[in-house]
Short mmCIF file of C-alpha atoms in Angstrom, two decimals:
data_model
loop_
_atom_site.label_atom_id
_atom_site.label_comp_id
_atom_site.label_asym_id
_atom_site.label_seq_id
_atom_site.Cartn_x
_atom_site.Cartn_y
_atom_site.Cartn_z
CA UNK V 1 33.23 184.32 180.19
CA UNK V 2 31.03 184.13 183.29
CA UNK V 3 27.27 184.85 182.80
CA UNK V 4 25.60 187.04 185.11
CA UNK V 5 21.85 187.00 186.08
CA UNK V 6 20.21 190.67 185.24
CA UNK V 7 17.37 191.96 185.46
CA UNK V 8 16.08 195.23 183.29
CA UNK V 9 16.54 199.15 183.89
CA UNK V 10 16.84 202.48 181.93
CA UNK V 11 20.01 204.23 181.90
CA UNK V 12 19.22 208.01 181.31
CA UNK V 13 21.39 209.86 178.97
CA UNK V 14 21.48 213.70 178.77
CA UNK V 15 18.05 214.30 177.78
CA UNK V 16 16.96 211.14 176.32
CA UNK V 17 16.27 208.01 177.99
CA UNK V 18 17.96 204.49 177.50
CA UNK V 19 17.13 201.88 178.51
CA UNK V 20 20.02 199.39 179.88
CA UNK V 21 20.98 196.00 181.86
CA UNK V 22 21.80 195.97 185.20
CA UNK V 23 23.78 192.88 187.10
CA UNK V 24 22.74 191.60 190.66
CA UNK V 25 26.27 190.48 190.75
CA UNK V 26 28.56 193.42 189.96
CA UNK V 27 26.77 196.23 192.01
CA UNK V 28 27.92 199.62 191.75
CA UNK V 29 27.11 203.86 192.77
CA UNK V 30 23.88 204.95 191.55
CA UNK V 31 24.18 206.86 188.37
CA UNK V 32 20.83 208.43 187.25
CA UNK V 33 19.83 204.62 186.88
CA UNK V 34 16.09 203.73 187.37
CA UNK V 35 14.07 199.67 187.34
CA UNK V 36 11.26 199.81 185.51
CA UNK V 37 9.32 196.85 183.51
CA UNK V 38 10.95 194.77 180.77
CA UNK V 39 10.27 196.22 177.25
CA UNK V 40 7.92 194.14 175.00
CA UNK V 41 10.08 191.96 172.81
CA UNK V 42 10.98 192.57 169.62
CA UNK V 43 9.02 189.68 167.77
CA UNK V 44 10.80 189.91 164.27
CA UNK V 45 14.37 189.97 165.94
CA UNK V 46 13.23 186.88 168.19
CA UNK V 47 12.23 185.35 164.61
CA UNK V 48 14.90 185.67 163.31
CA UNK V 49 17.19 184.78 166.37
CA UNK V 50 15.09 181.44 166.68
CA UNK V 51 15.63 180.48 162.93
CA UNK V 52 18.22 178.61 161.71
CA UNK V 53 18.42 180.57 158.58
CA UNK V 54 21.48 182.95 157.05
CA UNK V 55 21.48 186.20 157.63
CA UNK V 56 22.43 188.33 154.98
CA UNK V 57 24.03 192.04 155.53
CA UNK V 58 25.64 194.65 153.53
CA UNK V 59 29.33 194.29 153.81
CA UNK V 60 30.80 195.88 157.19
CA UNK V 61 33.65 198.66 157.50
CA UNK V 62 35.56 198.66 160.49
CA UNK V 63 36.02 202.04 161.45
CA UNK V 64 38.94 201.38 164.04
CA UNK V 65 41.56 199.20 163.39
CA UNK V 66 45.39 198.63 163.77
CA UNK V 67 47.52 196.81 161.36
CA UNK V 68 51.03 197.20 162.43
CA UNK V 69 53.63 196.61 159.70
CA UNK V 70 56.01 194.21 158.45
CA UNK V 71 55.65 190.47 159.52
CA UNK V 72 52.45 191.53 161.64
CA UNK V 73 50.51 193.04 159.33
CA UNK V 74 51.10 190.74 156.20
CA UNK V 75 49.68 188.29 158.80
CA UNK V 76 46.51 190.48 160.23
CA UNK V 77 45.63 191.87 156.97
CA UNK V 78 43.50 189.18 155.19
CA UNK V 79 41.50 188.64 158.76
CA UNK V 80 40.47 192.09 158.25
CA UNK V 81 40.23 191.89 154.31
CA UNK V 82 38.31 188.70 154.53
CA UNK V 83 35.37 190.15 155.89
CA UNK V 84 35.34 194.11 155.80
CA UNK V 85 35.09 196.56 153.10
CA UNK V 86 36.95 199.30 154.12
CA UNK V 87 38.27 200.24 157.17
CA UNK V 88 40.33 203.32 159.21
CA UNK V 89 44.03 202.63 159.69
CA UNK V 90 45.24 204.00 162.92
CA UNK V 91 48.55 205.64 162.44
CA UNK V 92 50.52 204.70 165.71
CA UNK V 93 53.52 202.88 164.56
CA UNK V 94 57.27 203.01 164.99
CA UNK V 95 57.64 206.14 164.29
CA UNK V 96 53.75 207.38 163.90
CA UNK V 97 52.08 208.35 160.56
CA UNK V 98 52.07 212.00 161.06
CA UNK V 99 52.65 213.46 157.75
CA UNK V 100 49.87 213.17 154.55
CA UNK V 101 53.21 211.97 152.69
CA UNK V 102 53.80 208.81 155.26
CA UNK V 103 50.14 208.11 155.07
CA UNK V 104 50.31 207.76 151.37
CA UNK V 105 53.47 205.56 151.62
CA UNK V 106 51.83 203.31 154.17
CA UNK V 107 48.33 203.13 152.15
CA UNK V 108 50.82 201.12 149.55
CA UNK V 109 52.38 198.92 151.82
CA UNK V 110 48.86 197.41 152.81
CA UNK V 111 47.56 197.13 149.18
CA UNK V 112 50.93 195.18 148.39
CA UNK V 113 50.34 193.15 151.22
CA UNK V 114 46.22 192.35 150.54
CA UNK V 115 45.33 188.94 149.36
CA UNK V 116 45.04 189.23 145.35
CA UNK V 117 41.57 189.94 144.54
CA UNK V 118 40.99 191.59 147.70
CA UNK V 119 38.74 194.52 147.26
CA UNK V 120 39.56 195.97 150.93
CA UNK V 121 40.17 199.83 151.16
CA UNK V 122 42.65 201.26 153.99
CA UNK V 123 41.30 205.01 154.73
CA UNK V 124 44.03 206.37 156.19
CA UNK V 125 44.75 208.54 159.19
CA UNK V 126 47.34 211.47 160.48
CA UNK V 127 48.84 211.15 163.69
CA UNK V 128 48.23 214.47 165.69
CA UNK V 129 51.18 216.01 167.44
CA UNK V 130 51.82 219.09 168.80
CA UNK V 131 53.53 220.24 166.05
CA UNK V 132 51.25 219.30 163.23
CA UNK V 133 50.70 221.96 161.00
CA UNK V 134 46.81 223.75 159.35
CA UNK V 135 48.55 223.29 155.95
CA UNK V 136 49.42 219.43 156.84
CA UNK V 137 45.70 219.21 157.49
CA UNK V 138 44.92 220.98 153.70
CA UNK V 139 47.15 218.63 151.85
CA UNK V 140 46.06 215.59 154.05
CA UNK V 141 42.48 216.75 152.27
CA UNK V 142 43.64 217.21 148.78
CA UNK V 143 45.51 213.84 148.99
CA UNK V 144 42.19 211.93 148.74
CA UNK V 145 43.90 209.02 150.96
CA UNK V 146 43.42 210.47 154.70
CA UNK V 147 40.10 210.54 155.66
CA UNK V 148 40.56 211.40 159.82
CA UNK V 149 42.89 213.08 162.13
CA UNK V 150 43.65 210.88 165.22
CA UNK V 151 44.01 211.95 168.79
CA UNK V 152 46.59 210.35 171.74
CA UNK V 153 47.07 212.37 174.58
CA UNK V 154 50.23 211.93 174.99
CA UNK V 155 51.29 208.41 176.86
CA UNK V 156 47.14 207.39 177.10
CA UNK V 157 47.71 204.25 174.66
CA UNK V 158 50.48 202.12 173.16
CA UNK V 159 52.69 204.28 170.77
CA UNK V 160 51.60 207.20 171.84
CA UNK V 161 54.37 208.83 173.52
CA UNK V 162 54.50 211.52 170.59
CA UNK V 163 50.72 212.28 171.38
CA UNK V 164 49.38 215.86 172.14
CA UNK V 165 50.16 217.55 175.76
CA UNK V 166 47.96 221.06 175.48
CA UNK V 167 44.83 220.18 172.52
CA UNK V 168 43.76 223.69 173.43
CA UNK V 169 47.10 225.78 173.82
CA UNK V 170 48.76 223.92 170.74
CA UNK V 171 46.82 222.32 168.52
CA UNK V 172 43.58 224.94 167.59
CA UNK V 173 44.63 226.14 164.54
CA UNK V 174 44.89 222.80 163.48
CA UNK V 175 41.30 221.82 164.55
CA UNK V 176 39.70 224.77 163.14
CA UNK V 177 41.58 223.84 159.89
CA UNK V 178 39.95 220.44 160.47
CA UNK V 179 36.40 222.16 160.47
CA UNK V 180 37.26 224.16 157.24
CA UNK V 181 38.41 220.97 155.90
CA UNK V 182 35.66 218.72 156.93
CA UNK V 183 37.86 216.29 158.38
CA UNK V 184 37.06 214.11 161.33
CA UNK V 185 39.00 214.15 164.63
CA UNK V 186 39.08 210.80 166.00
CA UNK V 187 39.42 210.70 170.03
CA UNK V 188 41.46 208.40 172.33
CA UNK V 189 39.17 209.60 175.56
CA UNK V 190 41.37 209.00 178.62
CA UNK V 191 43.16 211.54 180.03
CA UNK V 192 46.55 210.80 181.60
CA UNK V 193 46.94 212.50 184.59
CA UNK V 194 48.35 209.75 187.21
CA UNK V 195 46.55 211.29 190.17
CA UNK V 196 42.94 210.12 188.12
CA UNK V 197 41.91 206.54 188.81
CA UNK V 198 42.52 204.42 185.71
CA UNK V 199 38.56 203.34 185.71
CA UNK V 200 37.75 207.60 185.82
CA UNK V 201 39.72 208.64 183.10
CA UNK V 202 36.98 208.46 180.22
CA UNK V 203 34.70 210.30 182.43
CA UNK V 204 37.20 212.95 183.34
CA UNK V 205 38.32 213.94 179.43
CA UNK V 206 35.17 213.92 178.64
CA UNK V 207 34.60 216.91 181.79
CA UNK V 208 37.94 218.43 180.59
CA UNK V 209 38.26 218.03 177.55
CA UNK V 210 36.04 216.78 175.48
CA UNK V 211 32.37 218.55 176.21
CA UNK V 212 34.70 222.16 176.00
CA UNK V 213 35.82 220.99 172.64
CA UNK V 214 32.50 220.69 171.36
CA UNK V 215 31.36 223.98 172.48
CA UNK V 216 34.12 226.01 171.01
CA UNK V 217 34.05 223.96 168.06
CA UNK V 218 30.58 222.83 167.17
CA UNK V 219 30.84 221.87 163.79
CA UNK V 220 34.36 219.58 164.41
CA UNK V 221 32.93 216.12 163.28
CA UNK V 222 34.67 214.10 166.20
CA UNK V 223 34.31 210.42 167.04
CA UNK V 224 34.95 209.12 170.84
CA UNK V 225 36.53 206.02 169.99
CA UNK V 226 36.36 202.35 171.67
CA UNK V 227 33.85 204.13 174.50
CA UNK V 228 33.65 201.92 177.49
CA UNK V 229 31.18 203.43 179.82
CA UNK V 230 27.80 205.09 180.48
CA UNK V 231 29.74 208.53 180.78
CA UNK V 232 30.61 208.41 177.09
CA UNK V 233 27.10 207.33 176.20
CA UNK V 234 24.96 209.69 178.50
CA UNK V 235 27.68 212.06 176.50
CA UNK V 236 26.93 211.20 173.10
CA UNK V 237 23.60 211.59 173.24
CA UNK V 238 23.49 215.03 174.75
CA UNK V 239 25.23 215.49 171.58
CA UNK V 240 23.81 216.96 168.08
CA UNK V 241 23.47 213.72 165.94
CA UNK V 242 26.23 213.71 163.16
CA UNK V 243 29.10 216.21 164.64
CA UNK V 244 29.59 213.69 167.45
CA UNK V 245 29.33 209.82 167.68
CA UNK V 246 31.15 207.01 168.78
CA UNK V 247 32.93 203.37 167.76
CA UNK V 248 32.30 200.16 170.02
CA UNK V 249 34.62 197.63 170.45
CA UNK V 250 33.50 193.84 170.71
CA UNK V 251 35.86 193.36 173.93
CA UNK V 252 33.42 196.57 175.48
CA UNK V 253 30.22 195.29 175.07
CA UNK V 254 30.74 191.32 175.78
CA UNK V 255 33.52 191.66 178.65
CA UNK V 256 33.72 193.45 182.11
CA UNK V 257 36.65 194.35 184.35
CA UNK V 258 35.97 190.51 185.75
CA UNK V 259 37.56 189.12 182.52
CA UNK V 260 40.76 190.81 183.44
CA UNK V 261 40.89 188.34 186.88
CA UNK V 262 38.95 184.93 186.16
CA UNK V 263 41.00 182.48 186.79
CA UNK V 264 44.25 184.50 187.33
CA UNK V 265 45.49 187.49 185.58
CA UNK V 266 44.03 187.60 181.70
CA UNK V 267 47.14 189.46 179.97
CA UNK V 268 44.97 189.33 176.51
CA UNK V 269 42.13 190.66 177.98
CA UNK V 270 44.13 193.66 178.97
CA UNK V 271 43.09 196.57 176.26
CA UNK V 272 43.00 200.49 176.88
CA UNK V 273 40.86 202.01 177.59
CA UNK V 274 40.50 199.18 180.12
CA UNK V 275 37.50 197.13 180.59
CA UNK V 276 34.65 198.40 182.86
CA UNK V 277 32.13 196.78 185.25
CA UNK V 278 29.04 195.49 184.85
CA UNK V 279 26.41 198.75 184.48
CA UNK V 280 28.99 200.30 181.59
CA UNK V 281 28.87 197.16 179.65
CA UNK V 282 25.08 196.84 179.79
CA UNK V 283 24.66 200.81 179.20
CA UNK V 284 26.21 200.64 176.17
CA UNK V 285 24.63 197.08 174.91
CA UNK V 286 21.85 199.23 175.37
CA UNK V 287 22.94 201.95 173.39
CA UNK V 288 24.53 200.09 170.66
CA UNK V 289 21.31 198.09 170.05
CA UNK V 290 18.39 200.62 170.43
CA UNK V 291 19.04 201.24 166.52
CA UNK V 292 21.00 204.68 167.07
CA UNK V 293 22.61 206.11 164.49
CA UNK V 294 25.19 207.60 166.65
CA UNK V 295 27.36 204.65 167.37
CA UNK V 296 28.96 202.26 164.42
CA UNK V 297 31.82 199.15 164.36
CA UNK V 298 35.09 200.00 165.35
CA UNK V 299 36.99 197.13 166.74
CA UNK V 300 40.13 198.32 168.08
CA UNK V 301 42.16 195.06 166.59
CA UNK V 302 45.21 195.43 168.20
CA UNK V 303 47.68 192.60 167.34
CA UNK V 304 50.69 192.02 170.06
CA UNK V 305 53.42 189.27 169.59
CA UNK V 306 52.16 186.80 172.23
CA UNK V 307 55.55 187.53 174.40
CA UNK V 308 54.65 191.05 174.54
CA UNK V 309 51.51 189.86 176.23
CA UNK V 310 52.41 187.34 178.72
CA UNK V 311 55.51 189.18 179.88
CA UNK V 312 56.32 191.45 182.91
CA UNK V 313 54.88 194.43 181.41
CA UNK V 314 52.39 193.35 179.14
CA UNK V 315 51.37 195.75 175.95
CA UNK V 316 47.27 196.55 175.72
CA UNK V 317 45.47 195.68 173.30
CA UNK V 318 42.99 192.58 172.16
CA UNK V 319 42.94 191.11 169.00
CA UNK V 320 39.92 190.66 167.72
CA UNK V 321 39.71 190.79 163.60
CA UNK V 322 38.89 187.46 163.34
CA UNK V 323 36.44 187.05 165.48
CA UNK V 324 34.73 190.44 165.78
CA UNK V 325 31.40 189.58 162.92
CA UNK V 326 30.61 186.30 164.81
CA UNK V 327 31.10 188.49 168.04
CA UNK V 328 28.89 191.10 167.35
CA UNK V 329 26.26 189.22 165.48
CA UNK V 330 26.40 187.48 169.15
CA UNK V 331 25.20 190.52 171.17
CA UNK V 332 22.60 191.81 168.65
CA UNK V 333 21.17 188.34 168.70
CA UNK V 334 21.51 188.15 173.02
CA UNK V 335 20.10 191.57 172.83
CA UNK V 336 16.60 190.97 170.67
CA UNK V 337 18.14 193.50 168.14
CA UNK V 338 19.49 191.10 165.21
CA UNK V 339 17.13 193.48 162.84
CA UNK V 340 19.17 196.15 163.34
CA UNK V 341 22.79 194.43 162.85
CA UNK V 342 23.10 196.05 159.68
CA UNK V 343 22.70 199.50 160.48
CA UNK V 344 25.21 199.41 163.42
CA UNK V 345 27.88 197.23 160.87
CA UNK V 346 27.56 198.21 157.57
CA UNK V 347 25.44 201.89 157.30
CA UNK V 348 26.26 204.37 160.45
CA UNK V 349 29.98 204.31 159.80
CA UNK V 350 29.75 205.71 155.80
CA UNK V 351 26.81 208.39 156.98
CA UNK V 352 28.69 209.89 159.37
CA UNK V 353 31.94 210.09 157.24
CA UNK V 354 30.27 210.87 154.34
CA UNK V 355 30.83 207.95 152.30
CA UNK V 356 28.87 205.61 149.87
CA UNK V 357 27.50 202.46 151.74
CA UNK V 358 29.08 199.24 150.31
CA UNK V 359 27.26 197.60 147.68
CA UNK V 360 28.27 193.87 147.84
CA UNK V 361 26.59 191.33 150.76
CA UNK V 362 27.78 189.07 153.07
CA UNK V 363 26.37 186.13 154.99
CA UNK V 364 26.37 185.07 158.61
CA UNK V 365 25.44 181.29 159.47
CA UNK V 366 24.38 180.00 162.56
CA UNK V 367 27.22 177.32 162.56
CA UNK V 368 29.59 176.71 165.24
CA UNK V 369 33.32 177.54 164.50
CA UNK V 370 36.24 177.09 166.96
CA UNK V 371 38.67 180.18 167.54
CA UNK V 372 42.13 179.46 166.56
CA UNK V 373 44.61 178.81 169.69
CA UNK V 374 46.97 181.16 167.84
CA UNK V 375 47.90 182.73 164.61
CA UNK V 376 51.25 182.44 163.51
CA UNK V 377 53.76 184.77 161.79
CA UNK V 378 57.23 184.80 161.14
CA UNK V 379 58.97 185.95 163.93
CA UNK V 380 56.01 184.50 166.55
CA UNK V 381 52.36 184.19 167.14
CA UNK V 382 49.26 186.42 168.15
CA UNK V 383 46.23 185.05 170.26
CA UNK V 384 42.95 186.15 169.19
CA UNK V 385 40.28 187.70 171.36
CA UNK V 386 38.11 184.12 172.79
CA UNK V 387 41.06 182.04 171.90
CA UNK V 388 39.97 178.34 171.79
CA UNK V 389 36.22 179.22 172.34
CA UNK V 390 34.06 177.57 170.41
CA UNK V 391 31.17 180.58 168.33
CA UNK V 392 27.74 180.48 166.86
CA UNK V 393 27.73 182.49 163.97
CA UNK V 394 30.05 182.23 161.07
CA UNK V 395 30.84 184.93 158.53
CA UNK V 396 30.80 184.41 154.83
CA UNK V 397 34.63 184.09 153.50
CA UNK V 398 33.51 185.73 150.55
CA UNK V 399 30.97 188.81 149.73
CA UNK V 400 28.01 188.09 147.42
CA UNK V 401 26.67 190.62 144.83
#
């Protein structure tokens, strides 16, 4: 990953003030972005950054995550379960999760394929079509499995072909439902329209769809997942803190749309939403470390055969479940912020959803670990975000009480 000098700003969100990272080397328009002084450090994160010693959290959740099925995710699983308490199952297979009945079936397929002993819990998720129903969204409730409603428009994302077309014109019932229901709507935030630039289309759903969404429906608990630029978080903060807040990927806050190029074309650095420049990956840095409770971890683990990668159309999305505590823990620590690590992995996520934090502990060690070249299955093999890079901080295998 290539380093780039900076030099310190504040990124203004709609009405409060961030501040944010700016790059001499990947220049771009203004957008309400002002220089000012660096901040005074903060002297117990640089403590603890300096030392040598473990650093113990509460167990993380990963509130974003794919797991496939069959061969894949008996594979993926235990990365995930190693590490993570809980986390939200996406529901874009082959054919989607879009009934509370499918969700239940697919809940048991992961527990029979966890490691025994493994404590992990899948919340899982409805696929939202235009045809999904108000009383799919009551028994999706009662089932006590599905905790979230998920949101493709239609062809934004891998798998998600049976997306929604028209969220106002067909699916309204079914969001106030979701309001009466308390259920969260979780939001893929690109629109698709082919005549928007690929690098506008967070900005523009958010315009079209998004910010009219939350004024008709205030009290919709919605999460913008996997944001990727300083639209999303000037957004989010103009927001009412818990109706609207966001997951971060690790690929989003340590990569730009460089990575994609370096050294030829990157096929496993190609995700969706695609990777931003420079100011969007310091603005939300910025965001993610200021100690907000609006943003938690989501990391958008998204496991492709290594063919479907390096092939003539290759599939999005980074895998990154192995990798993504050491990753993290890696820009808190960059950022002067390890102190509030824990908040941003382990307590956001449950307080938004309304959930108990995890009880158990885990530790991170500053001891240098090389990623895996692959991971192998048994019909091929899946290359993990940083493949062959060698990281500072080492999760716990197990959680301590």
């Amino acid at each position: 990953m290539q380093v780039a000098v900076t030099i310190t700003s504040a990124v203004y969100a709609r009405p409060h003030p961030k501040p944010s990272l700016v790059s001499f080397l990947c220049q771009s328009p203004p957008c309400r972005v002002r220089f000012r002084a660096p901040p005074r450090p903060n002297l117990r994160a640089t403590a603890m950054a300096a030392s040598s010693q473990p650093l113990t959290i509460t167990r993380p959740d990963d509130w974003h995550l794919h797991l496939r099925d069959g061969g894949v995710l008996q594979a993926v699983l235990p990365h995930s379960a190693r590490h993570f308490g809980r986390a939200i199952i996406m529901p874009n297979l082959k054919p989607p999760v879009t009934t509370t009945a499918r969700a239940v079936e697919y809940r048991k397929e992961i527990s029979r394929a966890l490691p025994p002993g493994s404590s992990f819990v899948p919340l899982m998720t409805l696929y939202l079509t235009d045809s999904t129903s108000p009383e799919e969204i009551k028994l999706a409730r009662k089932s006590g499995v599905v905790f979230a409603v998920k949101l493709y428009p239609a062809g934004a994302t891998t798998n998600s072909q049976d997306g929604v077309t028209d969220i106002f014109g067909k699916c309204f019932q079914v969001l106030e439902e979701m309001v009466r229901q308390e259920m969260p709507l979780l939001v893929h935030g690109e629109v698709t329209d082919p005549h928007v630039d690929t690098f506008d289309r967070e900005k523009v759903f958010i315009d079209r769809i998004l910010a009219p969404l939350v004024q008709k429906l205030p009290q919709l608990k919605i999460v913008m997942e996997h944001i990727t630029t300083m639209d999303a978080v000037n957004f989010i903060e103009s927001c009412e803190e818990g109706h609207v807040a966001a997951t971060v990927t690790p690929q989003h806050l340590l990569l730009n749309r460089n990575a994609l190029f370096q050294g030829g074309l990157q096929p496993h650095n190609y995700c969706l939403p695609v990777l931003k420049r420079e100011t969007h990956r310091q603005a939300i840095v910025s965001a993610v470390t200021s100690g907000s409770r609006r943003y938690f971890l989501g990391t958008d683990s998204a496991p492709h055969d290594k063919r479907n990668k390096e092939c003539s159309c290759g599939c999005a999305g980074i895998y990154s479940a192995p990798v993504a505590l050491s990753l993290y823990t890696k820009v808190f620590e960059e950022a002067g912020a390890l102190d509030k690590l824990e908040a941003f992995t382990s307590f956001n996520g449950p307080d938004f959803y309304g959930l108990p934090r995890n009880t158990s502990k885990i530790v991170l060690r500053k001891s240098a670990w090389k990623v895996p070249a692959t991971y192998r299955y048994s019909s091929g093999e899946i290359v993990p975000m940083f493949t062959g890079s060698t990281l500072e901080w080492l999760p716990s295998d197990q959680p301590e009480e």
